[in-house]
CSV table of C-alpha atoms and ligand atoms in Angstrom, one decimal:
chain,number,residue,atom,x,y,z
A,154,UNK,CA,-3.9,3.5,13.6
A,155,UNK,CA,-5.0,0.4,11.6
A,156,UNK,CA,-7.0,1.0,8.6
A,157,UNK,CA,-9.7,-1.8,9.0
A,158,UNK,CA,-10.4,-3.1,5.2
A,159,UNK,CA,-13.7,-5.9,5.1
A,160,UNK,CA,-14.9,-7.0,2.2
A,161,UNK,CA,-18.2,-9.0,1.8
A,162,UNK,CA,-17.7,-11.6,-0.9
A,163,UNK,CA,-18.8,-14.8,-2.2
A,164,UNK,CA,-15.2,-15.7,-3.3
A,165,UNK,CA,-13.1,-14.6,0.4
A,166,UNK,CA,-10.6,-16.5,-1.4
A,167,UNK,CA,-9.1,-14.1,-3.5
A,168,UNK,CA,-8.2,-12.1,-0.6
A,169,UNK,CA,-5.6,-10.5,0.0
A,170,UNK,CA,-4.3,-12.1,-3.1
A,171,UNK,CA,-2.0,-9.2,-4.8
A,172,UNK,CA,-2.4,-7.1,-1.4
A,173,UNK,CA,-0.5,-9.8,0.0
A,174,UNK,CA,2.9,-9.2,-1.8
A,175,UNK,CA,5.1,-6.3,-2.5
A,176,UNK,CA,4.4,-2.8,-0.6
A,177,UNK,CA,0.8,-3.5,0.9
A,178,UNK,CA,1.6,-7.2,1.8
A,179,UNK,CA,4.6,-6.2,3.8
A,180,UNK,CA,1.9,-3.2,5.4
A,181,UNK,CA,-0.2,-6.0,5.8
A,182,UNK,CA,2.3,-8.0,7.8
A,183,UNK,CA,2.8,-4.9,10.0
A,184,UNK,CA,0.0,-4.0,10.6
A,185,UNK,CA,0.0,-0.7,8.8
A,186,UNK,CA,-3.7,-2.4,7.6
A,187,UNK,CA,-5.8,-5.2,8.7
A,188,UNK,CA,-7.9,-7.8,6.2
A,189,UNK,CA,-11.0,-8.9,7.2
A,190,UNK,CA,-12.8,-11.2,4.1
A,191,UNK,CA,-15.8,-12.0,4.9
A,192,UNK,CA,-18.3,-14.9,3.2
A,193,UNK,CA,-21.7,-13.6,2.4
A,194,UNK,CA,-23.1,-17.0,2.4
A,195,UNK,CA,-22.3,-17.1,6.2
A,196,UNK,CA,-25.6,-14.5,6.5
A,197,UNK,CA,-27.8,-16.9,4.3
A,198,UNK,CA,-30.8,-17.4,6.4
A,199,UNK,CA,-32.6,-20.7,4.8
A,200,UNK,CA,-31.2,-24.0,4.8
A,201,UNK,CA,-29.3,-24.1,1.3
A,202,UNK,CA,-27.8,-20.8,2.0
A,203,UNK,CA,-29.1,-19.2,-0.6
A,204,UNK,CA,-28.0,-15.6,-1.9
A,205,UNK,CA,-29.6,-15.0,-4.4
A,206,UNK,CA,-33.0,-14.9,-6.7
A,207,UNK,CA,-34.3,-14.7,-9.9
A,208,UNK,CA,-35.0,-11.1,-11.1
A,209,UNK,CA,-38.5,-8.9,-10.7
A,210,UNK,CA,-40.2,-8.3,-13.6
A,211,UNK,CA,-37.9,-11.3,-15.1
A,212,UNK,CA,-35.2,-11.7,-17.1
A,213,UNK,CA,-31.5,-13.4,-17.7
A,214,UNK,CA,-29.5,-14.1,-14.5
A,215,UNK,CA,-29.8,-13.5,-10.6
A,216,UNK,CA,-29.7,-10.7,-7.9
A,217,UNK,CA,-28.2,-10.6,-4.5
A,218,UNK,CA,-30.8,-10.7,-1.8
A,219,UNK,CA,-31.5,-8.2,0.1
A,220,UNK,CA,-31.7,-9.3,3.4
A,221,UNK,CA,-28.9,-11.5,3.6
A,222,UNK,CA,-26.4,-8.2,2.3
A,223,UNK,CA,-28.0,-6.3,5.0
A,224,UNK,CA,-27.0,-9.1,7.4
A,225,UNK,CA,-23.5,-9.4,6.2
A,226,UNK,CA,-22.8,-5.4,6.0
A,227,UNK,CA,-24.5,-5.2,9.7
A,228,UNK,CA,-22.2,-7.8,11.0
A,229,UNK,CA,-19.5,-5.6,9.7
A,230,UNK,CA,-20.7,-2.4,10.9
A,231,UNK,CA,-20.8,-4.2,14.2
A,232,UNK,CA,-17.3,-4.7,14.4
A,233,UNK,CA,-16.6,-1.4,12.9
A,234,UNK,CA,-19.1,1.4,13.9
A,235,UNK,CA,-19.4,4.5,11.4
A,236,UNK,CA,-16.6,2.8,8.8
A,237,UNK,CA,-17.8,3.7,5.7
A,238,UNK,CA,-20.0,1.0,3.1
A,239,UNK,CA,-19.0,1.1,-0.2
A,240,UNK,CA,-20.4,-1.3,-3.1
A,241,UNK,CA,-18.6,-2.0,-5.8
A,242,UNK,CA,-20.6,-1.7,-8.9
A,243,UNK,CA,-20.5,-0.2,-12.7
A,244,UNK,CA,-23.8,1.6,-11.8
A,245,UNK,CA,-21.7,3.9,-9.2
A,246,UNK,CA,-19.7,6.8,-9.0
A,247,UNK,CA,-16.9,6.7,-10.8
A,248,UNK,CA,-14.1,6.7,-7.9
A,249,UNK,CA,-11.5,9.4,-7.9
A,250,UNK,CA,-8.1,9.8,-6.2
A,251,UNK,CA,-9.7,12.3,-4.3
A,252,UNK,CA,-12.2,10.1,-2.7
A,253,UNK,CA,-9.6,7.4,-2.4
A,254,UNK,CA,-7.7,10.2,-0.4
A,255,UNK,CA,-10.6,10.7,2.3
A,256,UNK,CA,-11.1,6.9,2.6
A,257,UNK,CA,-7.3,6.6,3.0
A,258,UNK,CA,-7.3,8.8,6.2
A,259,UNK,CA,-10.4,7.2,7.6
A,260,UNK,CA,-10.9,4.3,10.0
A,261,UNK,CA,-11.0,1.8,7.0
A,262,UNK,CA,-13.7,0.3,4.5
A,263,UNK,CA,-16.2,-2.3,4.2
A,264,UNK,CA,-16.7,-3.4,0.8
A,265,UNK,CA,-19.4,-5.0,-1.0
A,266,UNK,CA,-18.2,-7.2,-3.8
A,267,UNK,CA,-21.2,-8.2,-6.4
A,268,UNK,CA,-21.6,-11.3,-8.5
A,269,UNK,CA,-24.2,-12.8,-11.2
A,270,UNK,CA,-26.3,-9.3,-12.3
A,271,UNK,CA,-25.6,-7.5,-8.9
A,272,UNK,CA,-27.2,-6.1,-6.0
A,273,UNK,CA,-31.1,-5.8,-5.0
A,274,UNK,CA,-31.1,-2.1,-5.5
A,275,UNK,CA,-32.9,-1.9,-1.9
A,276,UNK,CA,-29.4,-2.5,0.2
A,277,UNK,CA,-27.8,1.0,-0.8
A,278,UNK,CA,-30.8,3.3,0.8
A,279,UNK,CA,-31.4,1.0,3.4
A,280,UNK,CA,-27.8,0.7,4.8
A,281,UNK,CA,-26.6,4.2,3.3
A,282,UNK,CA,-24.3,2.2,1.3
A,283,UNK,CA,-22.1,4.3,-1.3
A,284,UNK,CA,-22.0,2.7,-4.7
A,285,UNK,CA,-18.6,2.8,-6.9
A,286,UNK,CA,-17.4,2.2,-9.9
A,287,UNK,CA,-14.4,1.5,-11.0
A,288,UNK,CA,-14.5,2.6,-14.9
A,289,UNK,CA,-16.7,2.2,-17.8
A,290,UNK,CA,-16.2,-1.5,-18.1
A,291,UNK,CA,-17.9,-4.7,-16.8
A,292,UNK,CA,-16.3,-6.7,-14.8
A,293,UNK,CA,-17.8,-10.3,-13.4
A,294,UNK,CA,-17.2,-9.9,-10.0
A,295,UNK,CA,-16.8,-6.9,-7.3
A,296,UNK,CA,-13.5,-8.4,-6.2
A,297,UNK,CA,-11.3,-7.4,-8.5
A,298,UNK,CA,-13.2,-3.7,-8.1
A,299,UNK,CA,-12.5,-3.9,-4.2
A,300,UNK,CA,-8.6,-5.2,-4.8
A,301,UNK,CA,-8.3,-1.5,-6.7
A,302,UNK,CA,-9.6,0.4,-4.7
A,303,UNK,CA,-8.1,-1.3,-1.3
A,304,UNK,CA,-4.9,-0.9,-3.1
A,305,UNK,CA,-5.2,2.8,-4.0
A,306,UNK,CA,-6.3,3.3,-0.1
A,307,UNK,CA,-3.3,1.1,1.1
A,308,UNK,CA,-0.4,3.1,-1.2
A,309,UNK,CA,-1.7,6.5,1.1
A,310,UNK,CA,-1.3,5.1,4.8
A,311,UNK,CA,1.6,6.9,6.2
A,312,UNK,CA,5.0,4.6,5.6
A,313,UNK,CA,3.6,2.6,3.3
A,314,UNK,CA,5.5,4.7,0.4
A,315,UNK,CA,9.0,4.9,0.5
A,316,UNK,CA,9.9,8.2,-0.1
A,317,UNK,CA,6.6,10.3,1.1
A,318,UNK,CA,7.0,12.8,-2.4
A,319,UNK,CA,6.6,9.9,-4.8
A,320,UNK,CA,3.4,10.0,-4.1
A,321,UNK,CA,2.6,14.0,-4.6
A,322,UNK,CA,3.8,14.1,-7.3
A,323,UNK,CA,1.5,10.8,-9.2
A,324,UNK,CA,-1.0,11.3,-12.2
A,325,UNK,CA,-4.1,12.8,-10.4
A,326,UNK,CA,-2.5,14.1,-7.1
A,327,UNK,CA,-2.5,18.1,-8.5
A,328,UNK,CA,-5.6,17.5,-11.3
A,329,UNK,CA,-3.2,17.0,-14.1
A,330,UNK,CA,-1.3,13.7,-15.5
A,331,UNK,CA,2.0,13.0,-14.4
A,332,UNK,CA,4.7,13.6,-16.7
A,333,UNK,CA,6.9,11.1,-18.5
A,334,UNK,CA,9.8,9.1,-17.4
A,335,UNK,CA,13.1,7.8,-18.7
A,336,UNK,CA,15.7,5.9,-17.5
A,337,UNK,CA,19.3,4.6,-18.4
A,338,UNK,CA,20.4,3.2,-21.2
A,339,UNK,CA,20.6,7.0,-22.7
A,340,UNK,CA,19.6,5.5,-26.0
A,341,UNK,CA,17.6,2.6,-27.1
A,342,UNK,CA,17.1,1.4,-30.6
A,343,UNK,CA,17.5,4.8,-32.1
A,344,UNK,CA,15.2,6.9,-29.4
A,345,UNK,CA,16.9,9.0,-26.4
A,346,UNK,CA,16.3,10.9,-23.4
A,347,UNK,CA,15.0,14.2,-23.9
A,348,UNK,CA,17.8,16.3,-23.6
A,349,UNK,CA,16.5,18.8,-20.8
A,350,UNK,CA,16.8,15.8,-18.6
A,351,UNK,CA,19.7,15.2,-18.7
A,352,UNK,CA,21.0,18.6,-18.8
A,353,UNK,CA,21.3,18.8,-14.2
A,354,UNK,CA,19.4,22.1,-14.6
A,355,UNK,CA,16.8,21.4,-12.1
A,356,UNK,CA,14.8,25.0,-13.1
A,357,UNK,CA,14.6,23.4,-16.5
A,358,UNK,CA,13.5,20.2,-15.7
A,359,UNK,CA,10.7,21.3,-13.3
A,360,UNK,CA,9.3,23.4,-16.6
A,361,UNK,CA,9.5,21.2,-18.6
A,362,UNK,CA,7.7,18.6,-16.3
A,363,UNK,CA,5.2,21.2,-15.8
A,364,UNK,CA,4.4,21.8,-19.7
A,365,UNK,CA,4.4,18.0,-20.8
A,366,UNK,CA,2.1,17.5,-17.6
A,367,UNK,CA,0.2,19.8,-19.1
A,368,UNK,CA,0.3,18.7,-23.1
A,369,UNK,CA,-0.4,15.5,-21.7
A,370,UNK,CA,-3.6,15.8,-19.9
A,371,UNK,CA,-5.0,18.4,-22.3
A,372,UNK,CA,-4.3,15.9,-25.4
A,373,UNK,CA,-5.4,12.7,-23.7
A,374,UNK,CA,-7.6,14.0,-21.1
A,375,UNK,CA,-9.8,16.4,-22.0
A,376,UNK,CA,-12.2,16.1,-19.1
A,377,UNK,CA,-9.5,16.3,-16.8
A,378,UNK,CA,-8.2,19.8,-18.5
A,379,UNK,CA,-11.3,21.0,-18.5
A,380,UNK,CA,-11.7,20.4,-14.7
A,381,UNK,CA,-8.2,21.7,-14.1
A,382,UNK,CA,-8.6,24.9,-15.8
A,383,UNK,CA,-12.1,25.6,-14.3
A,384,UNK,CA,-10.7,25.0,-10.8
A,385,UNK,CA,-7.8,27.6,-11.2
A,386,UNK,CA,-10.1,30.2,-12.7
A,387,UNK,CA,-12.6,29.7,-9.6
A,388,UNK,CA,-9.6,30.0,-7.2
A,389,UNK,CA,-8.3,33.3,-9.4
A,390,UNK,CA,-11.5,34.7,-9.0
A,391,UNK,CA,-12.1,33.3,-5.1
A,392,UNK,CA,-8.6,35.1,-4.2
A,393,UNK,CA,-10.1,38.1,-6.3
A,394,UNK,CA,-12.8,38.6,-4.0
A,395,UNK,CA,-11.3,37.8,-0.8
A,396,UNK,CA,-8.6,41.3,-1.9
A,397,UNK,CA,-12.2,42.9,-2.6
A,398,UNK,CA,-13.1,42.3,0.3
A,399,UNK,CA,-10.5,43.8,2.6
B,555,SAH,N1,-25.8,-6.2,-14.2
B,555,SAH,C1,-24.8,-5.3,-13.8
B,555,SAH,C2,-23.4,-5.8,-13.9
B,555,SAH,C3,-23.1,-6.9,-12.9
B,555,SAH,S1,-21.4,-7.5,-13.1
B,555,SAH,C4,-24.9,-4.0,-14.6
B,555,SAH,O1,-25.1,-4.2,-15.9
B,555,SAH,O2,-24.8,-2.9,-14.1
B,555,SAH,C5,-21.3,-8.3,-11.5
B,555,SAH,C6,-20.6,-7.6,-10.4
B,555,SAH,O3,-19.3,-7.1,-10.8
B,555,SAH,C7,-21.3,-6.3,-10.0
B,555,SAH,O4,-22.3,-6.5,-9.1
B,555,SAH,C8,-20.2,-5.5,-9.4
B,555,SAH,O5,-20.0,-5.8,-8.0
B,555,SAH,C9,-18.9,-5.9,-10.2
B,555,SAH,N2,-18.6,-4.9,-11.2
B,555,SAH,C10,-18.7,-5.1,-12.5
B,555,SAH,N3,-18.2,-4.0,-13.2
B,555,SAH,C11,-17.8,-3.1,-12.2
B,555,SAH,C12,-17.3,-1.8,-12.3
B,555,SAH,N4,-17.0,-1.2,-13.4
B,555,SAH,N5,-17.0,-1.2,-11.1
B,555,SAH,C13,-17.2,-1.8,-9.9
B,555,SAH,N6,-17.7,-3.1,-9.8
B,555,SAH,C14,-18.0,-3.7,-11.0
């Protein structure tokens, strides 16, 4: 099945832009996804096609209208009944590879790219539209938001991947960071390959994988850890019960 990606833009332009090369553009090419950019403006109802006004209660900059995003995300909801909304924005949930995971086995997406100071806050209730961020940061424009997070999506669909256990095995994918990686040459201006990885004992290397998975996300990812560890003592104590209760 085709996952169906629209995205509602001012700027339909940039699209696919970086989706078009390398593993999603060939996807792209086959099919694997389709691309539907679609221009806001098109949904403008007065004669200068206006999408946007000043701000309520005043104030620098301007806010997209209402009605004409409601026009543009029903003319995609048209073409793709129950696919979810999403709206990029930095007011959102911070996305996850977990929710990236459920959108990835869906029927697709329809994004909402933002410009100028973003969206009239009516649209999300009114079209149960799912607002997302992509990190702590401010960007000018949802597009480069919706290029992440299509390309997060797009890396999942089945054949996309070469080999299907590169991606189990990625930064996120169990909780934890990935570990590190080396390659040839062996050594490089004074610095080599840890040993154990070069040492062809496979028991070895999956331990010490596991530990500097785990160094590494306690150390530089605190949040995550904490997570991590709290999930394994709920499922320790969820097994726990389940023994009780035979
Ligand atoms: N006034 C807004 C920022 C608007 S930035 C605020 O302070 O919250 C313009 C547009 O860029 C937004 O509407 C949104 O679509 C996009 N954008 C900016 N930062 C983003 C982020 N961290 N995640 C997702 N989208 C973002």
């Amino acid at each position: 099945m085709t996952f169906a990606a629209t995205v509602l833009t001012l700027y339909p332009e940039m699209f696919p832009g970086p989706l078009g090369v390398s593993l999603a553009g060939r996807a792209l090419r086959e099919g694997t996804w389709a691309l539907d950019a679609v221009q806001i403006r098109d949904f403008a109802i007065d004669k200068h096609r206006t999408v946007d006004d000043t701000p309520a209660g005043g104030g620098a900059g301007m806010v997209l209208r209402v009605d004409v995003l409601a026009a543009a995300v029903d003319h995609a909801l048209a073409a793709h009944p129950g696919c979810p909304v999403l709206a990029m924005t930095p007011r959102g949930k911070p996305l996850t590879q977990d929710r990236v995971r459920e959108l990835a086995a869906g029927p697709g997406v329809i994004v909402l790219c933002g410009r100028f100071e973003g969206f009239d806050e009516r649209i999300f209730a009114g079209r149960q539209v799912e607002e997302v961020s992509v990190g702590d940061i401010v960007l000018s424009g949802g597009e480069c938001a919706a290029l992440m997070l299509l390309d997060a999506c797009i890396r999942l669909l089945p054949g996309v991947m070469g080999a299907p256990s590169s991606g189990q095995e990625e930064s996120f994918e169990n909780g934890l960071l990935e570990y590190p990686h080396y390659t040839r040459p062996v050594e490089w201006e004074g610095r080599t390959i840890p040993e154990v990885l070069r040492s062809g004992d496979h028991a070895k290397i999956a331990e010490w994988r596991k530990r500097r998975s785990e160094d590494d996300t306690r150390s530089r990812r605190p949040d995550l850890w904490e997570r991590h560890v709290g999930a394994r003592v709920q499922s320790a104590s969820g097994a726990q019960r389940e023994v009780q209760d035979d």
